[in-house]
XYZ file of C-alpha atoms in Angstrom:
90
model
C 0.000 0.000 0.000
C 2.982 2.308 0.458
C 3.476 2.074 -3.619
C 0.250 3.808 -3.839
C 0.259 6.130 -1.187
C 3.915 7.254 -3.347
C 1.859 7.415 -6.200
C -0.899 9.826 -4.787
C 1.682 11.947 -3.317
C 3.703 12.156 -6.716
C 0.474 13.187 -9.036
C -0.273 15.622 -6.189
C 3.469 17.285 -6.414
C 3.833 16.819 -9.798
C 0.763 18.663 -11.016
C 1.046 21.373 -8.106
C 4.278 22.161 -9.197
C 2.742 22.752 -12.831
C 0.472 24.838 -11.241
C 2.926 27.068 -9.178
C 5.021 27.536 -12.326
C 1.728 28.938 -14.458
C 1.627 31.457 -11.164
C 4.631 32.353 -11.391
C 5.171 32.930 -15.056
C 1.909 35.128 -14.388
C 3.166 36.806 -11.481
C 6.802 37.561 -13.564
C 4.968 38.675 -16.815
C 2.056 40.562 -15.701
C -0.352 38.402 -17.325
C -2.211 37.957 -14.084
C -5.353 35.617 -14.890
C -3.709 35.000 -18.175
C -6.158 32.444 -20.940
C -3.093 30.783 -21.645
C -2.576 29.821 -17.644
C -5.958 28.989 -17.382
C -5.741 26.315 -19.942
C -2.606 25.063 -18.371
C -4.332 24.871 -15.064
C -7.347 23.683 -15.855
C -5.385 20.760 -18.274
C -3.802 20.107 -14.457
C -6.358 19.585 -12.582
C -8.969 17.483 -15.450
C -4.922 15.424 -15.169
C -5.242 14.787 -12.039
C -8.927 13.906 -11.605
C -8.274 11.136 -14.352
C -5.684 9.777 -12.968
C -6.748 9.570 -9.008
C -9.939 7.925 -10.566
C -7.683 5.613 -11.970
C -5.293 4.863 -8.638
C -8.603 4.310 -6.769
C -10.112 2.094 -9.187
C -11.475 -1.447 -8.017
C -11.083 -4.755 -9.161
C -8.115 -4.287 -11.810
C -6.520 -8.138 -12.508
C -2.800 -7.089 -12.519
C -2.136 -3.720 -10.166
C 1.293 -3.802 -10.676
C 1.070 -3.307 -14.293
C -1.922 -1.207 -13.453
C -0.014 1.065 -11.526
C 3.344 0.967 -13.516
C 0.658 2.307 -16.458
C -0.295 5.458 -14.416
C 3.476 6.276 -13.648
C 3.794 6.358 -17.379
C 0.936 8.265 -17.733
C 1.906 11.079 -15.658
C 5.029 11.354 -16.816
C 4.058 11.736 -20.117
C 1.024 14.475 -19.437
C 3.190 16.414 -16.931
C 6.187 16.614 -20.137
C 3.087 17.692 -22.426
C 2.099 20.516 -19.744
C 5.752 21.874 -19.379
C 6.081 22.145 -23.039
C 3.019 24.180 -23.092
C 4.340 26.215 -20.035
C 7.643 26.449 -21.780
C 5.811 28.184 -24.692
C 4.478 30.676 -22.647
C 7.908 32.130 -21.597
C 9.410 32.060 -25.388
């Protein structure tokens, strides 16, 4: 149970961290409330909703492949995200 416990804790930093970096691009280019950050944001949080539904779904036949899926998962939505971020500051 301590795997997923890891897990929670790593889509939770993860995605905050997007978050605080859409802030503070905001707070650094005056673009307070900016569209662009909103999409960002918003893109975070619909991320993480999907994928706690996922870490709290019931009666999956192999968890550890399960599990290993939503690693990859993250990863590769939170590299989408900072490319969109990055774009932002260009």
């Amino acid at each position: 149970m301590a795997s997923i416990r890891d897990l929670k804790k790593d889509v939770n930093f993860v995605l905050g961290d997007i978050i605080e970096a859409v802030y503070l691009w905001e707070a650094g280019s005056n673009n307070k409330d900016s569209e662009e950050g909103t999409v960002i944001i918003d893109k975070a949080i619909a991320i993480f909703d999907d994928l706690m539904d996922k870490i709290h779904q019931k009666g999956v036949d192999n968890s550890k492949a399960h599990f290993k899926n939503i690693r990859v998962q993250l990863e590769e939505k939170a590299t989408e995200l900072v490319e969109e971020l990055n774009k932002l500051g260009s």
